[in-house]
PDB file of C-alpha atoms in Angstrom:
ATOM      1  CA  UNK A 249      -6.548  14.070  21.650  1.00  0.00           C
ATOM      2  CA  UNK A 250      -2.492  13.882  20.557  1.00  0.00           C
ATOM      3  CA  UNK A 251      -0.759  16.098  18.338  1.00  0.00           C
ATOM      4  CA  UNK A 252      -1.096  15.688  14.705  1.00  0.00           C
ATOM      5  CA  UNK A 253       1.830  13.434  13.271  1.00  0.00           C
ATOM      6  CA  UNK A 254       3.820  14.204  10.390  1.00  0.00           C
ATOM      7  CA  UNK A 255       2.281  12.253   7.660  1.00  0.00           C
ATOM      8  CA  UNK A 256      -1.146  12.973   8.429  1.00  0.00           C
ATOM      9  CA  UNK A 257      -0.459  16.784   8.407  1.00  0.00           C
ATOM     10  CA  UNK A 258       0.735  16.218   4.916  1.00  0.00           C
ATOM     11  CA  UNK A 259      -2.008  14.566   4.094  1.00  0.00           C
ATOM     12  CA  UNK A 260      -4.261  17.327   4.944  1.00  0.00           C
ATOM     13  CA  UNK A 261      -2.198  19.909   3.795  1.00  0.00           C
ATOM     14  CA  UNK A 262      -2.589  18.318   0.276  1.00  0.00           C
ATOM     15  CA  UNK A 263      -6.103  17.677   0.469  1.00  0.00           C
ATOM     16  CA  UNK A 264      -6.706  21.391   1.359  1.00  0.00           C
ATOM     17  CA  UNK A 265      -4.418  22.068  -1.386  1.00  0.00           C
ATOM     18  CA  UNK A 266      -6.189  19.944  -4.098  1.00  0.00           C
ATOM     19  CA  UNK A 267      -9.923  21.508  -2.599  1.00  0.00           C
ATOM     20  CA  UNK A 268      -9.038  25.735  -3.101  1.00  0.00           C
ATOM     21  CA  UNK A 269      -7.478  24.632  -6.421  1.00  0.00           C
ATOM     22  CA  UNK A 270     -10.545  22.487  -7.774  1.00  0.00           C
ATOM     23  CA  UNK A 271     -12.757  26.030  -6.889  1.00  0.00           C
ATOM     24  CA  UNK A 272      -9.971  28.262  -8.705  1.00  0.00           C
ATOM     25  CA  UNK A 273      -9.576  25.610 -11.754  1.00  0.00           C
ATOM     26  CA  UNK A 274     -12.735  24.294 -11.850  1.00  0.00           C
ATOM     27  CA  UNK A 275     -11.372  21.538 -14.675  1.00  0.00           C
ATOM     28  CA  UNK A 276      -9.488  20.139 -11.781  1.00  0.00           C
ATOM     29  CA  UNK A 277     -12.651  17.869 -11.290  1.00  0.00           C
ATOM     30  CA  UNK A 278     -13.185  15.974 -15.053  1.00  0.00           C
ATOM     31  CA  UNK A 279      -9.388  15.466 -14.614  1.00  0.00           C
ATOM     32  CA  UNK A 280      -8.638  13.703 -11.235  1.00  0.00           C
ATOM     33  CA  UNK A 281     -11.967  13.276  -9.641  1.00  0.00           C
ATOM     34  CA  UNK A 282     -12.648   9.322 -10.694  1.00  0.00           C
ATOM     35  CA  UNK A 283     -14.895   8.393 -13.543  1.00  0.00           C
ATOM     36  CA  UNK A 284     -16.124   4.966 -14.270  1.00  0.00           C
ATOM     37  CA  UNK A 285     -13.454   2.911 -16.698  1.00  0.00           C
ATOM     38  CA  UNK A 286     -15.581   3.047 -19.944  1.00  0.00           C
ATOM     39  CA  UNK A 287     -16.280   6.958 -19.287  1.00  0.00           C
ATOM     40  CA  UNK A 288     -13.965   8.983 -21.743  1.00  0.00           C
ATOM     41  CA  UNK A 289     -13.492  11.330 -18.788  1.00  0.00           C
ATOM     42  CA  UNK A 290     -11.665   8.421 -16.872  1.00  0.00           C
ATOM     43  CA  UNK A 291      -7.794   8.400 -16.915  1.00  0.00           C
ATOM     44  CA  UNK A 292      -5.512   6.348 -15.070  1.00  0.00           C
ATOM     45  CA  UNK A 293      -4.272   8.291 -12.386  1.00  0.00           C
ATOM     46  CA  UNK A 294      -7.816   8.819 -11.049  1.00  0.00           C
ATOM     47  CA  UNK A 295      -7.991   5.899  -8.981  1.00  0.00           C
ATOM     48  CA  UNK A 296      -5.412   7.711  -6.718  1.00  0.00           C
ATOM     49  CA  UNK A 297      -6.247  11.701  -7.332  1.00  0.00           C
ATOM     50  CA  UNK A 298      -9.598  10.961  -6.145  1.00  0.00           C
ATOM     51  CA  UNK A 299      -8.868  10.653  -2.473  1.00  0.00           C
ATOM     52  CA  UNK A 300      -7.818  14.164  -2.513  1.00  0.00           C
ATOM     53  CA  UNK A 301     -11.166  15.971  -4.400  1.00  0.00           C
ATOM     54  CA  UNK A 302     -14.007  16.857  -2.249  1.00  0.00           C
ATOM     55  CA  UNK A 303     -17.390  18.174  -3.046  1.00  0.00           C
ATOM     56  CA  UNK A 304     -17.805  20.875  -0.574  1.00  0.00           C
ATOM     57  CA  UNK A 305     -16.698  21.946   2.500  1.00  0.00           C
ATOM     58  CA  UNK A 306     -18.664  19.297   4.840  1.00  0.00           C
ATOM     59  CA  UNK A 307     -16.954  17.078   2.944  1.00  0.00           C
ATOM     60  CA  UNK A 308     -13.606  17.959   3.905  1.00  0.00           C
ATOM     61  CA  UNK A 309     -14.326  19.056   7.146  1.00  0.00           C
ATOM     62  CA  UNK A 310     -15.486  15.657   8.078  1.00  0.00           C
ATOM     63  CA  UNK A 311     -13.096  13.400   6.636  1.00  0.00           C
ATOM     64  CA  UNK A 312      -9.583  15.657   7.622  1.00  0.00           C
ATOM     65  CA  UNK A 313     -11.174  15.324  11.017  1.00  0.00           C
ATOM     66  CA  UNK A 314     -11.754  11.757  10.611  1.00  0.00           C
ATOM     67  CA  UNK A 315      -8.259  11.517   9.448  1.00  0.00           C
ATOM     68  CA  UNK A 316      -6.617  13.869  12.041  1.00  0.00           C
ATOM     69  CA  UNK A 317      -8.427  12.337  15.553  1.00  0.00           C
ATOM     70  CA  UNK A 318      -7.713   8.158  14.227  1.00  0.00           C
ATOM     71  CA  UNK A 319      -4.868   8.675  11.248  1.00  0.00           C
ATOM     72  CA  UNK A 320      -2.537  10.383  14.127  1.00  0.00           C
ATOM     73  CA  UNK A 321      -3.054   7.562  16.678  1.00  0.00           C
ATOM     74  CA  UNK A 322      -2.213   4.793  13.932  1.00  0.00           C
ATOM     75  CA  UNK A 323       0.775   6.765  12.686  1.00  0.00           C
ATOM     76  CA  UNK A 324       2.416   7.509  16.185  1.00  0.00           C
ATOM     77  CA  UNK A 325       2.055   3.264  16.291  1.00  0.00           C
ATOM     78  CA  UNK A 326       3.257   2.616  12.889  1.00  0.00           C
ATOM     79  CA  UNK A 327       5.506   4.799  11.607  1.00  0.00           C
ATOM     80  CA  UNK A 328       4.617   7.029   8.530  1.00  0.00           C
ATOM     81  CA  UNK A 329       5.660   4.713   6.056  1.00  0.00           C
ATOM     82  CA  UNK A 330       3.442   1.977   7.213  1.00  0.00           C
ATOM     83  CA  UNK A 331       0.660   4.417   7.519  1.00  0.00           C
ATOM     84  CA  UNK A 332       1.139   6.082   4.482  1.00  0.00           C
ATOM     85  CA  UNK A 333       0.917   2.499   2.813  1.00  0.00           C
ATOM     86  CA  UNK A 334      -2.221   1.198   4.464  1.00  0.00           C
ATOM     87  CA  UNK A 335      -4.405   4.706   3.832  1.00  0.00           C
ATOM     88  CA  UNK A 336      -3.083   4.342   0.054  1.00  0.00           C
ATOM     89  CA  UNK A 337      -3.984   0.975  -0.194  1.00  0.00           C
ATOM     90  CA  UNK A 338      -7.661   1.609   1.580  1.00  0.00           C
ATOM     91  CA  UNK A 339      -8.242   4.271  -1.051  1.00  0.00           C
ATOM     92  CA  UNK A 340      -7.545   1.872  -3.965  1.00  0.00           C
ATOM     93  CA  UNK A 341      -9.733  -0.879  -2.455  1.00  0.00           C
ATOM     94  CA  UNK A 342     -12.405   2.066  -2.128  1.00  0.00           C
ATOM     95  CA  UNK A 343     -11.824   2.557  -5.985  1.00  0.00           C
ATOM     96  CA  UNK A 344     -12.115  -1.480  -6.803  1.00  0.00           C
ATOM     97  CA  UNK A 345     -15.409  -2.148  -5.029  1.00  0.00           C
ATOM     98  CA  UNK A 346     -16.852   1.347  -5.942  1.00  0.00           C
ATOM     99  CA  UNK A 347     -16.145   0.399  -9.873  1.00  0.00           C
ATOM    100  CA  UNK A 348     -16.750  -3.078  -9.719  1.00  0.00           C
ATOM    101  CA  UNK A 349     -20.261  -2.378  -8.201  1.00  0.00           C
ATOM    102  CA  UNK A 350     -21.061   0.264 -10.821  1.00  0.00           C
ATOM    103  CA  UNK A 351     -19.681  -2.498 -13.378  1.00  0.00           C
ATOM    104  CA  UNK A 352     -22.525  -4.536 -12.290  1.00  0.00           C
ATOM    105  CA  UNK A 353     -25.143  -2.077 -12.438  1.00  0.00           C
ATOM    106  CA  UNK A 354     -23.711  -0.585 -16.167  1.00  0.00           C
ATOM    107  CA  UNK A 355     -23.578  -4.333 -17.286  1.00  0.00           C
ATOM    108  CA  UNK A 356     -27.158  -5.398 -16.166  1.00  0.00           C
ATOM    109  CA  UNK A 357     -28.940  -2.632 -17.615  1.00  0.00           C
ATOM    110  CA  UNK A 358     -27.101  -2.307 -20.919  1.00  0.00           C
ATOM    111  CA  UNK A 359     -27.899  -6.500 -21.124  1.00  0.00           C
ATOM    112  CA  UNK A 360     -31.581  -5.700 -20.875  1.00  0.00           C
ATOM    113  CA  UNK A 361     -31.366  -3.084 -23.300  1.00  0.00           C
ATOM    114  CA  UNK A 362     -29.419  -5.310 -25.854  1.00  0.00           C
ATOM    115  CA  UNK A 363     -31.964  -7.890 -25.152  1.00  0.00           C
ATOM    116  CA  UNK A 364     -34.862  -5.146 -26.098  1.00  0.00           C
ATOM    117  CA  UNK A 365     -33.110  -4.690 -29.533  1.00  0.00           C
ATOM    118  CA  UNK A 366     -30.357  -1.537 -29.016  1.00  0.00           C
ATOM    119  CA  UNK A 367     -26.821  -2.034 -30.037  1.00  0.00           C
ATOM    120  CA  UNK A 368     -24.516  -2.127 -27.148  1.00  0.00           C
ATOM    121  CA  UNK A 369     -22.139  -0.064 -29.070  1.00  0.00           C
ATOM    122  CA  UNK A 370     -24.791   2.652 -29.831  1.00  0.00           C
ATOM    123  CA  UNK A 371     -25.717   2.561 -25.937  1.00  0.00           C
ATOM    124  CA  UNK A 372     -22.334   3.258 -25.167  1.00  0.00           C
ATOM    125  CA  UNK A 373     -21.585   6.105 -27.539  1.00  0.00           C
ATOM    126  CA  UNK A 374     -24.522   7.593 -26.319  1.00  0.00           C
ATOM    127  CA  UNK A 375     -23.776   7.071 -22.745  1.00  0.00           C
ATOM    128  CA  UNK A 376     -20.115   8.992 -24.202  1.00  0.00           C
ATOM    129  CA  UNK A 377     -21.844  12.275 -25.333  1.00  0.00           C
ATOM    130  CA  UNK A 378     -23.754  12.625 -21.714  1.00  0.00           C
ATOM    131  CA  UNK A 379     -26.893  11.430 -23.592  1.00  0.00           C
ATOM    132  CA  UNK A 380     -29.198   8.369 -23.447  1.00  0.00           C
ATOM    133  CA  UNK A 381     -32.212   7.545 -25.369  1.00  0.00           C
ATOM    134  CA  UNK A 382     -35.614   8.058 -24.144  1.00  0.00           C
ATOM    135  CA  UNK A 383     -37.265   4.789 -24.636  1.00  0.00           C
ATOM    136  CA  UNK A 384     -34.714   2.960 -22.094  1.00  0.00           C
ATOM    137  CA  UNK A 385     -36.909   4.513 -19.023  1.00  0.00           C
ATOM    138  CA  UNK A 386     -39.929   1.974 -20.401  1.00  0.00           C
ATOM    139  CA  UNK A 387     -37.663  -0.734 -20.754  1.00  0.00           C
ATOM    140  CA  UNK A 388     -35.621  -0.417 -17.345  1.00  0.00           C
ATOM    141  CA  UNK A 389     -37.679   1.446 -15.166  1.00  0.00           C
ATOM    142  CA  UNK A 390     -37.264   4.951 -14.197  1.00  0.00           C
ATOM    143  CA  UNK A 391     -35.198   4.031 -10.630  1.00  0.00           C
ATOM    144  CA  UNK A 392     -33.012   1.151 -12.615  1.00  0.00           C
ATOM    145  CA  UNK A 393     -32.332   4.293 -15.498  1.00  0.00           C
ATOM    146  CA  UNK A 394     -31.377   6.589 -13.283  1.00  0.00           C
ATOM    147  CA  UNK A 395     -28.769   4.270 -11.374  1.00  0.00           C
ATOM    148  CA  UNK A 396     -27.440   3.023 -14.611  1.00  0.00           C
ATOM    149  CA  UNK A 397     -27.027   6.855 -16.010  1.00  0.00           C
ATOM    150  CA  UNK A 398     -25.378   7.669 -12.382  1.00  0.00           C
ATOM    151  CA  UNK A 399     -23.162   4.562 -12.611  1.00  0.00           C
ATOM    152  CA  UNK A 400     -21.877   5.573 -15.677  1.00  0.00           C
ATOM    153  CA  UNK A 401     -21.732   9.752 -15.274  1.00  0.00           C
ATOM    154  CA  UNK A 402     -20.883  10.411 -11.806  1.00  0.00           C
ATOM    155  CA  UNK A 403     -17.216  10.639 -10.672  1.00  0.00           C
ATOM    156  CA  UNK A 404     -16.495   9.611  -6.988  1.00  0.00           C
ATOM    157  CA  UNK A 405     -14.688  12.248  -4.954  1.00  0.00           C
ATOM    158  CA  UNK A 406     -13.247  11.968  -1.461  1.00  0.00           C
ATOM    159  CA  UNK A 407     -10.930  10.181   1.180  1.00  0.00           C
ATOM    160  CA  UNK A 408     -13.672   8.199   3.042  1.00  0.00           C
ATOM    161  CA  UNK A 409     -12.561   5.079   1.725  1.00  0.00           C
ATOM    162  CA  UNK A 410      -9.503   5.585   2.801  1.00  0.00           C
ATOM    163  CA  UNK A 411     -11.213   6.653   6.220  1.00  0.00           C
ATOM    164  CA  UNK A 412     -13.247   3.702   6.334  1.00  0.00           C
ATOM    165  CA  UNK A 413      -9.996   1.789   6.745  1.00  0.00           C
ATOM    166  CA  UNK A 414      -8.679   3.720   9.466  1.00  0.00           C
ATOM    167  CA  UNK A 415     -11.678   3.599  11.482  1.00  0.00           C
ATOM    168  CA  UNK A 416     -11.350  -0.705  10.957  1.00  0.00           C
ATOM    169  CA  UNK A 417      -7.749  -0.387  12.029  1.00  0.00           C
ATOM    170  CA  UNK A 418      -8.272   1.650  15.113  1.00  0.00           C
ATOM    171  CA  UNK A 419     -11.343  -0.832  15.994  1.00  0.00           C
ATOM    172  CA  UNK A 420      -8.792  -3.748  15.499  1.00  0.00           C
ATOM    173  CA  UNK A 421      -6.223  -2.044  18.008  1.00  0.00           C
ATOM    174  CA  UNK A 422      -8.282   0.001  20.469  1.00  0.00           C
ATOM    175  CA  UNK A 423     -12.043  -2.211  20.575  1.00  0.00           C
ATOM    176  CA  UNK A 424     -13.043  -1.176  23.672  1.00  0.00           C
ATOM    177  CA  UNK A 425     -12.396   2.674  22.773  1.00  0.00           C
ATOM    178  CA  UNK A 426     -15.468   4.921  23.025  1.00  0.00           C
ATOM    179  CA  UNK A 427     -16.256   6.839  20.274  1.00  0.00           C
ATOM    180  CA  UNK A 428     -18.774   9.630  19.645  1.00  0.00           C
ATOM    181  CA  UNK A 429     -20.579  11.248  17.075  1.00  0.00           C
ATOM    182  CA  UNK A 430     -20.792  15.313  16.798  1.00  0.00           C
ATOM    183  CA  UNK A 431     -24.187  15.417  17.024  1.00  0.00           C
ATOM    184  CA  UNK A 432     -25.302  11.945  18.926  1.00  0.00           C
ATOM    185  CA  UNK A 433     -23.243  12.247  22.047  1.00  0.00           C
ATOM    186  CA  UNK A 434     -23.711   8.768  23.544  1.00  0.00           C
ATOM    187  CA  UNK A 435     -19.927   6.941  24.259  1.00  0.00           C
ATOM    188  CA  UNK A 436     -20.255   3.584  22.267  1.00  0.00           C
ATOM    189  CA  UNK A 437     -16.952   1.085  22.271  1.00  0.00           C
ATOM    190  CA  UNK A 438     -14.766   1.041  18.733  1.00  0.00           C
ATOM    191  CA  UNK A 439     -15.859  -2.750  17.923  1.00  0.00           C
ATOM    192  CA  UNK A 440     -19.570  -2.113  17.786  1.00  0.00           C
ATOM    193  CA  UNK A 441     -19.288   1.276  16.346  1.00  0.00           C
ATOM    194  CA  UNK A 442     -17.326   0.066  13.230  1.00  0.00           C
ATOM    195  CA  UNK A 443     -19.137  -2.315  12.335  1.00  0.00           C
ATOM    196  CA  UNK A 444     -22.936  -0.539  13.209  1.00  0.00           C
ATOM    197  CA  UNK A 445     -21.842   2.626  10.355  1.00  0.00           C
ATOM    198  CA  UNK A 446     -20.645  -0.363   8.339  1.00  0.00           C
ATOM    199  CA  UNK A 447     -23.918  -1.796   8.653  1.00  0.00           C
ATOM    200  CA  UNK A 448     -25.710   1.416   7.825  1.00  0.00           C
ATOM    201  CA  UNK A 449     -23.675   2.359   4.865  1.00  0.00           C
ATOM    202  CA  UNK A 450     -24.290  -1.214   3.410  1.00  0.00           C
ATOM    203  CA  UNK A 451     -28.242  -0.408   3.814  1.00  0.00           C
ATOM    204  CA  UNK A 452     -27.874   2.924   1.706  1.00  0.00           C
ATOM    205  CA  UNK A 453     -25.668   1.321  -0.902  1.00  0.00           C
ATOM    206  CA  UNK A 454     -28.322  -1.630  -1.496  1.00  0.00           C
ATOM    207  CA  UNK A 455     -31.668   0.642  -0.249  1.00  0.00           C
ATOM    208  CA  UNK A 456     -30.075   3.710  -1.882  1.00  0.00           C
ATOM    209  CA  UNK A 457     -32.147   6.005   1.164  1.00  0.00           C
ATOM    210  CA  UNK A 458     -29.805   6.634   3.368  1.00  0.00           C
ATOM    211  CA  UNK A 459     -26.892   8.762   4.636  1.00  0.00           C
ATOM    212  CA  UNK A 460     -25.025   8.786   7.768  1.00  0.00           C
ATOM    213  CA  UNK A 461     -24.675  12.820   7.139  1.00  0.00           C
ATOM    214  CA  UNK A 462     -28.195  12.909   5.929  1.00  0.00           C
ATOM    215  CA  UNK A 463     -30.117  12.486   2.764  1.00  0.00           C
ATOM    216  CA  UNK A 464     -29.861   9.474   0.412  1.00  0.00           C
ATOM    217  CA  UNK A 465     -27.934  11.046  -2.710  1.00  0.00           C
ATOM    218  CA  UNK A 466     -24.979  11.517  -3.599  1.00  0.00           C
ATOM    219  CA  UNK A 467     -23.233   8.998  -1.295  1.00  0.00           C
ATOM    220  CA  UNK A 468     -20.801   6.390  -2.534  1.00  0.00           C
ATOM    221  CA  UNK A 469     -21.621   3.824   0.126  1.00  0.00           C
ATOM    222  CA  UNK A 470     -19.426   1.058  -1.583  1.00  0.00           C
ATOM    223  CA  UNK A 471     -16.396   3.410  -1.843  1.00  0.00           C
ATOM    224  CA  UNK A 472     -16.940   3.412   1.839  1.00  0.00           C
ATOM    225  CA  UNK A 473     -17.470  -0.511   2.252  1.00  0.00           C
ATOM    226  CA  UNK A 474     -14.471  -1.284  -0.312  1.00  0.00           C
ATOM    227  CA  UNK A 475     -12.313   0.947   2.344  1.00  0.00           C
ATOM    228  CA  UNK A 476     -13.025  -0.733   5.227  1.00  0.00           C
ATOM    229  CA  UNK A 477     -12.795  -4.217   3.691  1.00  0.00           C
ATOM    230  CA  UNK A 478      -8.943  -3.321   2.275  1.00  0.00           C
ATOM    231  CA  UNK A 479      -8.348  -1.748   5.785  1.00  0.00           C
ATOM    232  CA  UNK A 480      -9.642  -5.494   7.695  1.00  0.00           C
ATOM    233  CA  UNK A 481      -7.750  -7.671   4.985  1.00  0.00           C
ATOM    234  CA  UNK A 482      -4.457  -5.657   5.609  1.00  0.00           C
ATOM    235  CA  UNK A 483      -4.946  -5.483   9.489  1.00  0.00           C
ATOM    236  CA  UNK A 484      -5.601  -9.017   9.578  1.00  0.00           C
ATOM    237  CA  UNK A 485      -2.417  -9.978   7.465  1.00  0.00           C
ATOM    238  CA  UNK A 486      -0.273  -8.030   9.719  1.00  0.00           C
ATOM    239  CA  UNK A 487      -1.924  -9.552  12.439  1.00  0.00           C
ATOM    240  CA  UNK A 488      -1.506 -13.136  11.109  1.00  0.00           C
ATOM    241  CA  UNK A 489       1.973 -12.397  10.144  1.00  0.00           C
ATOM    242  CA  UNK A 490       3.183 -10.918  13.430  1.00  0.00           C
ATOM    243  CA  UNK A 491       1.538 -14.221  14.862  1.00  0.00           C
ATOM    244  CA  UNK A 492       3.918 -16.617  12.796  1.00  0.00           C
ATOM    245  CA  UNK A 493       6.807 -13.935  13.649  1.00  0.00           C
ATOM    246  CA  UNK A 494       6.619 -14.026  17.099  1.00  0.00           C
ATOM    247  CA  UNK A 495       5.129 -17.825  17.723  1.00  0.00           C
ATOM    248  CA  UNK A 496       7.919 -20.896  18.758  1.00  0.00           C
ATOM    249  CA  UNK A 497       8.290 -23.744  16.008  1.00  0.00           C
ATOM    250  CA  UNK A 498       9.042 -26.780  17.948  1.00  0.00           C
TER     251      UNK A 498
END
């Protein structure tokens, strides 16, 4: 394991920063954790102040790991700009898919509602004041409800989107790698790893049962999906443009 690079120890050192002050100011969390657009808890700057909240100490202990053992290898190869750039970017594509996908979910159930005879204004001024009316359970279905209430209420915390795309990079650069969980010790190579926790956090998004850290709540398994996804675009336009760099037009 190499010594921690500069970038990533800031990284870290902010993180830690942000986590002590959320417990000593706990209003730390309705301001930068990130709410869903149409929440009046959301502001702008919580598409980036997210990636530094964490909801306990697992939490952080798991992703500043993740971010010390992989972010320090791609930083030593790409400078700290670069790196700085791509983790940024992985967090915001985290943000896009995790909000687009709740979009989808607000958007559905408030249609069937406004098909059963509410006002979508009234649903959504409700939805404002943390409250919702009892009849929508009948009408959507008790697991549907409680997705849609989530959807809307729950802020997103954490830098495993932005994790997500650092584990795609380091699969793209070092495939045949072994990796290892903490508690399943069996060596398996970067390119099957990747994608096989890709694969299981795409099962808990749709199935909503699972969790790579255990239990099925909680987890925003399309934060995690939208980070890896940024992190393979970006890899793959470097990739394609260090191809047309280096190739010989004749």
């Amino acid at each position: 394991m190499m010594r921690i690079t500069e970038t990533v120890k800031h990284l870290i050192i902010v993180n830690i920063i942000f986590f002590v002050a959320s417990f000593l100011v706990p209003a730390m969390q309705g301001l930068f954790a990130m709410y869903f657009v149409e929440n009046p808890n959301f502001y702008i700057w919580q598409p980036l102040t997210h990636m530094f909240m964490h909801g306990g100490m697992m939490h952080i202990f798991f992703n500043m790991f993740a971010l010390f053992s992989f972010g320090s290898t791609l930083e030593a190869m790409w400078g700290g700009k670069k790196f700085l750039t791509f983790y940024l970017l992985c967090g915001f594509g985290a943000a896009i898919v995790h909000t687009g996908v709740n979009y989808i979910t607000i958007e559905s159930a408030i249609s069937t509602l406004v098909d059963s005879g509410f006002n979508k204004g009234d649903i959504l001024s409700l939805l404002s004041e943390g409250k919702y009316d009892l009849r929508w359970g009948g009408i959507l279905g008790e697991g549907h409800l409680m997705n849609f209430l989530s959807a809307f209420n729950t802020p997103v915390v954490g830098a495993s989107g932005a994790i997500y795309g650092l584990l795609v990079a380091f699969a793209f650069m070092f495939p045949n790698a072994e990796l290892m969980m903490m508690f399943i010790p069996v060596p398996v190579k970067a390119k099957y790893f990747v994608p096989g926790i890709l694969l299981l956090d795409l099962y808990g998004g749709v199935s909503g049962g699972f969790s790579l850290f255990g239990g099925g709540s909680g987890i925003a398994h399309f934060a995690h999906i939208g980070g890896a996804l940024m992190g393979f675009i970006l890899m793959y336009y470097w990739k394609k443009r260090q191809f047309r760099h280096n190739r010989w037009d004749l």
